[in-house]
Structure formats: C-alpha cells, structure tokens
Amino acid sequence: MNGNNNGFGSAATEYIRRHHRHETGENQCSSALVKRIKAPVPLVWSLVRRFDQPQKYKPFVSRCVVQGNLEIGSLREVDVKSGLPATTSTERLELLDDDEHILSMRIVGGDHRLKNYSSIISLHPEIIDGRPGTLVIESFVVDVPEGNTKDETCYFVEALIKCNLKSLADVSEGLAVQDRTEPVDL
C-alpha cells in the first residue's frame, strides 16, 4: 500500500490489514486513506451504503442511475461534474456488508483514465471527543496511465478521495448535530 499506513494508529493499521487487501500489479498504484468523523457509524453508513446515491456526499458526482436492484453486481452510471478529466463512469458494486460496514466497488467503464480501479471503504466505531464517532478507511488500486508516474496517479486519486471523505465528514457531522441533544446546565 505504498507504505501510506504509517501514522494511522494500531487500530487503523489492523483494519487495513484485515479489510483492505488489493492485489497490486507492476503498473498499478495503491493506497489507503483514513478519516475520523464525529458521527456514529450507523449515520455515516447510511450515506456510504447508498451505492445508488453517491452524490449525497461525493461532490464531483452530479447524477447517478443504477440499473436493476441494488445488489452485488449492480451497475451504476455516474455523471461527473465538469472540471475533472472525466464525464462518465460505469461502476459495479462488488461488496456491500451491512454487518461489517464495508463497501467495495470497481470501475468497469466510462470516459476517464482510471482503468482497473477498485476501492474498498470500511467504517469502524471509535470514540471521538467522548462521543460515538467513526473511523473511515478507504483504499484503492488503479492502473497508472501511460505518461504518468505511480506517484502522480496516487496523488490524483488520493486528492479525490480526500475531498469525498471531507464531504462525507461534513454531511455526517451536520446530520449528527441535528440529532444531538446537548446537556443543559441549570
């Protein structure tokens, strides 16, 4: 995984070892990113598990249409907002585990340079500032496009994932605040 799990902490490192295994070929790059969210796992998972509605927290998605029922093997057609070097992406749901809070998807087509891209996102309970929170880990593997280096490719994909995870945190934490009742001192 490019050695990028340094500094994640022992729990995150163990989750990465258990849930984020990617077979990385010679001309591929792979990495894992971690985000701590001040919202409970069920709330965060309610957003992540919606393979049919990634635009609820992914800022670069303008539209998504799922073909058929939402199940393993389902395909979604994603329209990407302008400003990125892509317009569409066809993605397949590889794993949706509501007990372990793990979702995996693979890009199988579209107008972009992310060939043989697959990702795994997992959610884990964690106490943050004395309240239920969520440790989110997202990992990926992708081909390095011709004319790019592994570092350039990883940097680009990591930047996209960081934006998505920040947006996931913002949306989740906003919803958590709406549901939270703070203790009142009388």
PDB file of C-alpha atoms in Angstrom:
ATOM      1  CA  MET A   1       0.000   0.000   0.000  1.00  0.00           C
ATOM      2  CA  ASN A   2       2.789   2.450  -0.729  1.00  0.00           C
ATOM      3  CA  GLY A   3       3.648   2.444   2.981  1.00  0.00           C
ATOM      4  CA  ASN A   4       0.934   5.071   3.495  1.00  0.00           C
ATOM      5  CA  ASN A   5      -0.440   3.452   6.627  1.00  0.00           C
ATOM      6  CA  ASN A   6       2.320   4.958   8.750  1.00  0.00           C
ATOM      7  CA  GLY A   7       0.862   7.118  11.478  1.00  0.00           C
ATOM      8  CA  PHE A   8      -2.678   5.691  11.176  1.00  0.00           C
ATOM      9  CA  GLY A   9      -2.564   4.147  14.637  1.00  0.00           C
ATOM     10  CA  SER A  10      -2.600   0.475  15.524  1.00  0.00           C
ATOM     11  CA  ALA A  11      -6.384   0.020  15.165  1.00  0.00           C
ATOM     12  CA  ALA A  12      -6.448   1.553  11.673  1.00  0.00           C
ATOM     13  CA  THR A  13      -3.383  -0.432  10.637  1.00  0.00           C
ATOM     14  CA  GLU A  14      -5.099  -3.655  11.766  1.00  0.00           C
ATOM     15  CA  TYR A  15      -8.345  -2.757   9.914  1.00  0.00           C
ATOM     16  CA  ILE A  16      -6.333  -2.041   6.764  1.00  0.00           C
ATOM     17  CA  ARG A  17      -4.558  -5.384   7.074  1.00  0.00           C
ATOM     18  CA  ARG A  18      -7.877  -7.246   7.554  1.00  0.00           C
ATOM     19  CA  HIS A  19     -10.239  -5.470   5.152  1.00  0.00           C
ATOM     20  CA  HIS A  20      -8.176  -3.588   2.560  1.00  0.00           C
ATOM     21  CA  ARG A  21      -6.193  -6.156   0.633  1.00  0.00           C
ATOM     22  CA  HIS A  22      -5.558  -5.298  -3.004  1.00  0.00           C
ATOM     23  CA  GLU A  23      -3.543  -7.291  -5.495  1.00  0.00           C
ATOM     24  CA  THR A  24      -1.272  -4.623  -6.982  1.00  0.00           C
ATOM     25  CA  GLY A  25       0.250  -5.267 -10.390  1.00  0.00           C
ATOM     26  CA  GLU A  26       3.528  -3.881 -11.714  1.00  0.00           C
ATOM     27  CA  ASN A  27       1.987  -0.842 -13.417  1.00  0.00           C
ATOM     28  CA  GLN A  28      -0.528  -0.038 -10.673  1.00  0.00           C
ATOM     29  CA  CYS A  29      -0.598   2.106  -7.563  1.00  0.00           C
ATOM     30  CA  SER A  30      -2.453   1.503  -4.336  1.00  0.00           C
ATOM     31  CA  SER A  31      -3.003   3.459  -1.152  1.00  0.00           C
ATOM     32  CA  ALA A  32      -5.274   3.785   1.884  1.00  0.00           C
ATOM     33  CA  LEU A  33      -6.639   6.934   3.488  1.00  0.00           C
ATOM     34  CA  VAL A  34      -8.127   7.387   6.948  1.00  0.00           C
ATOM     35  CA  LYS A  35     -10.704   9.920   8.157  1.00  0.00           C
ATOM     36  CA  ARG A  36     -12.161  10.294  11.633  1.00  0.00           C
ATOM     37  CA  ILE A  37     -15.756  11.536  11.624  1.00  0.00           C
ATOM     38  CA  LYS A  38     -17.591  12.928  14.638  1.00  0.00           C
ATOM     39  CA  ALA A  39     -20.779  10.978  13.926  1.00  0.00           C
ATOM     40  CA  PRO A  40     -21.835   7.435  14.854  1.00  0.00           C
ATOM     41  CA  VAL A  41     -21.234   4.526  12.462  1.00  0.00           C
ATOM     42  CA  PRO A  42     -24.957   3.915  11.665  1.00  0.00           C
ATOM     43  CA  LEU A  43     -25.381   7.515  10.494  1.00  0.00           C
ATOM     44  CA  VAL A  44     -22.198   7.513   8.357  1.00  0.00           C
ATOM     45  CA  TRP A  45     -23.013   4.056   6.980  1.00  0.00           C
ATOM     46  CA  SER A  46     -26.493   5.251   5.951  1.00  0.00           C
ATOM     47  CA  LEU A  47     -24.730   7.578   3.474  1.00  0.00           C
ATOM     48  CA  VAL A  48     -21.874   5.301   2.365  1.00  0.00           C
ATOM     49  CA  ARG A  49     -24.037   2.215   1.713  1.00  0.00           C
ATOM     50  CA  ARG A  50     -26.214   4.096  -0.798  1.00  0.00           C
ATOM     51  CA  PHE A  51     -24.400   2.883  -3.902  1.00  0.00           C
ATOM     52  CA  ASP A  52     -27.318   4.362  -5.839  1.00  0.00           C
ATOM     53  CA  GLN A  53     -26.856   7.872  -4.387  1.00  0.00           C
ATOM     54  CA  PRO A  54     -23.130   8.735  -4.160  1.00  0.00           C
ATOM     55  CA  GLN A  55     -23.961  12.386  -4.876  1.00  0.00           C
ATOM     56  CA  LYS A  56     -25.293  12.660  -1.296  1.00  0.00           C
ATOM     57  CA  TYR A  57     -21.689  13.144  -0.189  1.00  0.00           C
ATOM     58  CA  LYS A  58     -19.407  12.920  -3.227  1.00  0.00           C
ATOM     59  CA  PRO A  59     -19.037  16.489  -4.536  1.00  0.00           C
ATOM     60  CA  PHE A  60     -17.854  15.505  -8.035  1.00  0.00           C
ATOM     61  CA  VAL A  61     -20.932  13.383  -8.826  1.00  0.00           C
ATOM     62  CA  SER A  62     -23.789  15.249 -10.492  1.00  0.00           C
ATOM     63  CA  ARG A  63     -26.052  12.298 -11.280  1.00  0.00           C
ATOM     64  CA  CYS A  64     -26.259   8.551 -10.720  1.00  0.00           C
ATOM     65  CA  VAL A  65     -28.528   5.915 -12.264  1.00  0.00           C
ATOM     66  CA  VAL A  66     -28.494   2.301 -11.056  1.00  0.00           C
ATOM     67  CA  GLN A  67     -29.511  -0.469 -13.433  1.00  0.00           C
ATOM     68  CA  GLY A  68     -31.688  -3.083 -11.702  1.00  0.00           C
ATOM     69  CA  ASN A  69     -31.928  -3.803  -7.999  1.00  0.00           C
ATOM     70  CA  LEU A  70     -29.284  -2.657  -5.534  1.00  0.00           C
ATOM     71  CA  GLU A  71     -27.295  -5.860  -5.002  1.00  0.00           C
ATOM     72  CA  ILE A  72     -23.828  -7.308  -5.535  1.00  0.00           C
ATOM     73  CA  GLY A  73     -23.046  -6.938  -9.241  1.00  0.00           C
ATOM     74  CA  SER A  74     -25.323  -3.908  -9.674  1.00  0.00           C
ATOM     75  CA  LEU A  75     -24.048  -1.313 -12.134  1.00  0.00           C
ATOM     76  CA  ARG A  76     -24.330   2.426 -11.732  1.00  0.00           C
ATOM     77  CA  GLU A  77     -23.776   5.099 -14.350  1.00  0.00           C
ATOM     78  CA  VAL A  78     -22.256   8.181 -12.752  1.00  0.00           C
ATOM     79  CA  ASP A  79     -22.094  11.604 -14.371  1.00  0.00           C
ATOM     80  CA  VAL A  80     -19.082  13.597 -13.215  1.00  0.00           C
ATOM     81  CA  LYS A  81     -19.237  17.373 -12.722  1.00  0.00           C
ATOM     82  CA  SER A  82     -17.189  19.498 -15.088  1.00  0.00           C
ATOM     83  CA  GLY A  83     -13.680  20.444 -14.055  1.00  0.00           C
ATOM     84  CA  LEU A  84     -12.373  16.876 -13.830  1.00  0.00           C
ATOM     85  CA  PRO A  85     -10.734  14.900 -16.627  1.00  0.00           C
ATOM     86  CA  ALA A  86     -13.850  12.693 -16.927  1.00  0.00           C
ATOM     87  CA  THR A  87     -17.522  12.905 -17.850  1.00  0.00           C
ATOM     88  CA  THR A  88     -18.968   9.474 -17.004  1.00  0.00           C
ATOM     89  CA  SER A  89     -18.092   6.378 -15.037  1.00  0.00           C
ATOM     90  CA  THR A  90     -19.669   2.922 -15.026  1.00  0.00           C
ATOM     91  CA  GLU A  91     -19.188   1.230 -11.670  1.00  0.00           C
ATOM     92  CA  ARG A  92     -20.047  -2.211 -10.285  1.00  0.00           C
ATOM     93  CA  LEU A  93     -20.917  -2.982  -6.665  1.00  0.00           C
ATOM     94  CA  GLU A  94     -18.528  -5.728  -5.567  1.00  0.00           C
ATOM     95  CA  LEU A  95     -19.371  -5.990  -1.843  1.00  0.00           C
ATOM     96  CA  LEU A  96     -21.975  -4.473   0.461  1.00  0.00           C
ATOM     97  CA  ASP A  97     -21.668  -5.808   4.018  1.00  0.00           C
ATOM     98  CA  ASP A  98     -24.135  -4.131   6.384  1.00  0.00           C
ATOM     99  CA  ASP A  99     -22.805  -6.060   9.404  1.00  0.00           C
ATOM    100  CA  GLU A 100     -19.128  -5.195   8.942  1.00  0.00           C
ATOM    101  CA  HIS A 101     -19.847  -1.811   7.258  1.00  0.00           C
ATOM    102  CA  ILE A 102     -17.756  -2.499   4.157  1.00  0.00           C
ATOM    103  CA  LEU A 103     -18.487  -1.421   0.585  1.00  0.00           C
ATOM    104  CA  SER A 104     -16.341  -2.300  -2.403  1.00  0.00           C
ATOM    105  CA  MET A 105     -16.768  -1.110  -5.983  1.00  0.00           C
ATOM    106  CA  ARG A 106     -14.942  -1.439  -9.294  1.00  0.00           C
ATOM    107  CA  ILE A 107     -14.940   0.906 -12.270  1.00  0.00           C
ATOM    108  CA  VAL A 108     -15.803  -1.122 -15.367  1.00  0.00           C
ATOM    109  CA  GLY A 109     -16.162   1.623 -17.981  1.00  0.00           C
ATOM    110  CA  GLY A 110     -16.673   5.279 -18.714  1.00  0.00           C
ATOM    111  CA  ASP A 111     -14.910   8.318 -20.098  1.00  0.00           C
ATOM    112  CA  HIS A 112     -11.888   8.720 -17.796  1.00  0.00           C
ATOM    113  CA  ARG A 113      -8.342   7.487 -17.200  1.00  0.00           C
ATOM    114  CA  LEU A 114      -8.967   5.338 -14.098  1.00  0.00           C
ATOM    115  CA  LYS A 115      -8.526   1.894 -15.629  1.00  0.00           C
ATOM    116  CA  ASN A 116      -8.835  -1.213 -13.444  1.00  0.00           C
ATOM    117  CA  TYR A 117      -9.817   0.965 -10.475  1.00  0.00           C
ATOM    118  CA  SER A 118     -11.285  -0.730  -7.439  1.00  0.00           C
ATOM    119  CA  SER A 119     -11.852   0.584  -3.949  1.00  0.00           C
ATOM    120  CA  ILE A 120     -12.881  -0.619  -0.525  1.00  0.00           C
ATOM    121  CA  ILE A 121     -14.376   1.632   2.124  1.00  0.00           C
ATOM    122  CA  SER A 122     -14.859   0.391   5.686  1.00  0.00           C
ATOM    123  CA  LEU A 123     -16.326   2.038   8.779  1.00  0.00           C
ATOM    124  CA  HIS A 124     -15.299   1.296  12.353  1.00  0.00           C
ATOM    125  CA  PRO A 125     -16.675   2.625  15.658  1.00  0.00           C
ATOM    126  CA  GLU A 126     -14.389   4.945  17.585  1.00  0.00           C
ATOM    127  CA  ILE A 127     -14.888   7.355  20.470  1.00  0.00           C
ATOM    128  CA  ILE A 128     -14.024  10.896  19.364  1.00  0.00           C
ATOM    129  CA  ASP A 129     -14.111  13.718  21.934  1.00  0.00           C
ATOM    130  CA  GLY A 130     -16.064  11.462  24.302  1.00  0.00           C
ATOM    131  CA  ARG A 131     -18.827  10.710  21.766  1.00  0.00           C
ATOM    132  CA  PRO A 132     -19.530   7.883  19.316  1.00  0.00           C
ATOM    133  CA  GLY A 133     -17.564   8.507  16.144  1.00  0.00           C
ATOM    134  CA  THR A 134     -16.475   6.672  13.035  1.00  0.00           C
ATOM    135  CA  LEU A 135     -13.072   5.729  11.690  1.00  0.00           C
ATOM    136  CA  VAL A 136     -13.426   5.594   7.887  1.00  0.00           C
ATOM    137  CA  ILE A 137     -10.783   3.857   5.790  1.00  0.00           C
ATOM    138  CA  GLU A 138     -10.825   3.975   2.002  1.00  0.00           C
ATOM    139  CA  SER A 139      -8.272   2.112  -0.077  1.00  0.00           C
ATOM    140  CA  PHE A 140      -7.845   1.720  -3.817  1.00  0.00           C
ATOM    141  CA  VAL A 141      -5.803   0.185  -6.574  1.00  0.00           C
ATOM    142  CA  VAL A 142      -5.634   1.566 -10.132  1.00  0.00           C
ATOM    143  CA  ASP A 143      -3.565   1.286 -13.292  1.00  0.00           C
ATOM    144  CA  VAL A 144      -1.002   4.024 -13.857  1.00  0.00           C
ATOM    145  CA  PRO A 145      -1.982   5.719 -17.144  1.00  0.00           C
ATOM    146  CA  GLU A 146       0.605   5.980 -19.879  1.00  0.00           C
ATOM    147  CA  GLY A 147       2.543   9.220 -19.465  1.00  0.00           C
ATOM    148  CA  ASN A 148       2.029   9.360 -15.686  1.00  0.00           C
ATOM    149  CA  THR A 149       4.077   8.073 -12.770  1.00  0.00           C
ATOM    150  CA  LYS A 150       2.824   5.968  -9.865  1.00  0.00           C
ATOM    151  CA  ASP A 151       3.283   8.962  -7.549  1.00  0.00           C
ATOM    152  CA  GLU A 152       1.281  11.289  -9.832  1.00  0.00           C
ATOM    153  CA  THR A 153      -1.526   8.757 -10.172  1.00  0.00           C
ATOM    154  CA  CYS A 154      -1.704   8.050  -6.439  1.00  0.00           C
ATOM    155  CA  TYR A 155      -1.608  11.760  -5.634  1.00  0.00           C
ATOM    156  CA  PHE A 156      -4.519  12.464  -8.017  1.00  0.00           C
ATOM    157  CA  VAL A 157      -6.710   9.616  -6.717  1.00  0.00           C
ATOM    158  CA  GLU A 158      -5.851  10.420  -3.087  1.00  0.00           C
ATOM    159  CA  ALA A 159      -6.877  14.051  -3.653  1.00  0.00           C
ATOM    160  CA  LEU A 160     -10.284  12.920  -4.983  1.00  0.00           C
ATOM    161  CA  ILE A 161     -10.798  10.530  -2.071  1.00  0.00           C
ATOM    162  CA  LYS A 162      -9.752  13.192   0.460  1.00  0.00           C
ATOM    163  CA  CYS A 163     -12.392  15.541  -0.985  1.00  0.00           C
ATOM    164  CA  ASN A 164     -15.010  12.786  -0.801  1.00  0.00           C
ATOM    165  CA  LEU A 165     -14.073  11.892   2.789  1.00  0.00           C
ATOM    166  CA  LYS A 166     -14.107  15.538   3.874  1.00  0.00           C
ATOM    167  CA  SER A 167     -17.546  15.939   2.326  1.00  0.00           C
ATOM    168  CA  LEU A 168     -18.700  12.701   3.996  1.00  0.00           C
ATOM    169  CA  ALA A 169     -17.493  14.101   7.331  1.00  0.00           C
ATOM    170  CA  ASP A 170     -19.200  17.462   6.750  1.00  0.00           C
ATOM    171  CA  VAL A 171     -22.539  15.874   5.795  1.00  0.00           C
ATOM    172  CA  SER A 172     -22.420  13.235   8.566  1.00  0.00           C
ATOM    173  CA  GLU A 173     -21.373  15.675  11.270  1.00  0.00           C
ATOM    174  CA  GLY A 174     -24.075  18.118  10.161  1.00  0.00           C
ATOM    175  CA  LEU A 175     -26.712  15.382  10.452  1.00  0.00           C
ATOM    176  CA  ALA A 176     -25.276  14.262  13.823  1.00  0.00           C
ATOM    177  CA  VAL A 177     -25.528  17.791  15.215  1.00  0.00           C
ATOM    178  CA  GLN A 178     -29.205  17.951  14.166  1.00  0.00           C
ATOM    179  CA  ASP A 179     -29.904  14.717  16.080  1.00  0.00           C
ATOM    180  CA  ARG A 180     -27.827  15.537  19.152  1.00  0.00           C
ATOM    181  CA  THR A 181     -29.225  16.992  22.309  1.00  0.00           C
ATOM    182  CA  GLU A 182     -26.585  18.713  24.393  1.00  0.00           C
ATOM    183  CA  PRO A 183     -26.718  18.564  28.185  1.00  0.00           C
ATOM    184  CA  VAL A 184     -28.050  21.786  29.643  1.00  0.00           C
ATOM    185  CA  ASP A 185     -26.720  23.175  32.921  1.00  0.00           C
ATOM    186  CA  LEU A 186     -29.465  24.757  35.015  1.00  0.00           C
TER     187      LEU A 186
END
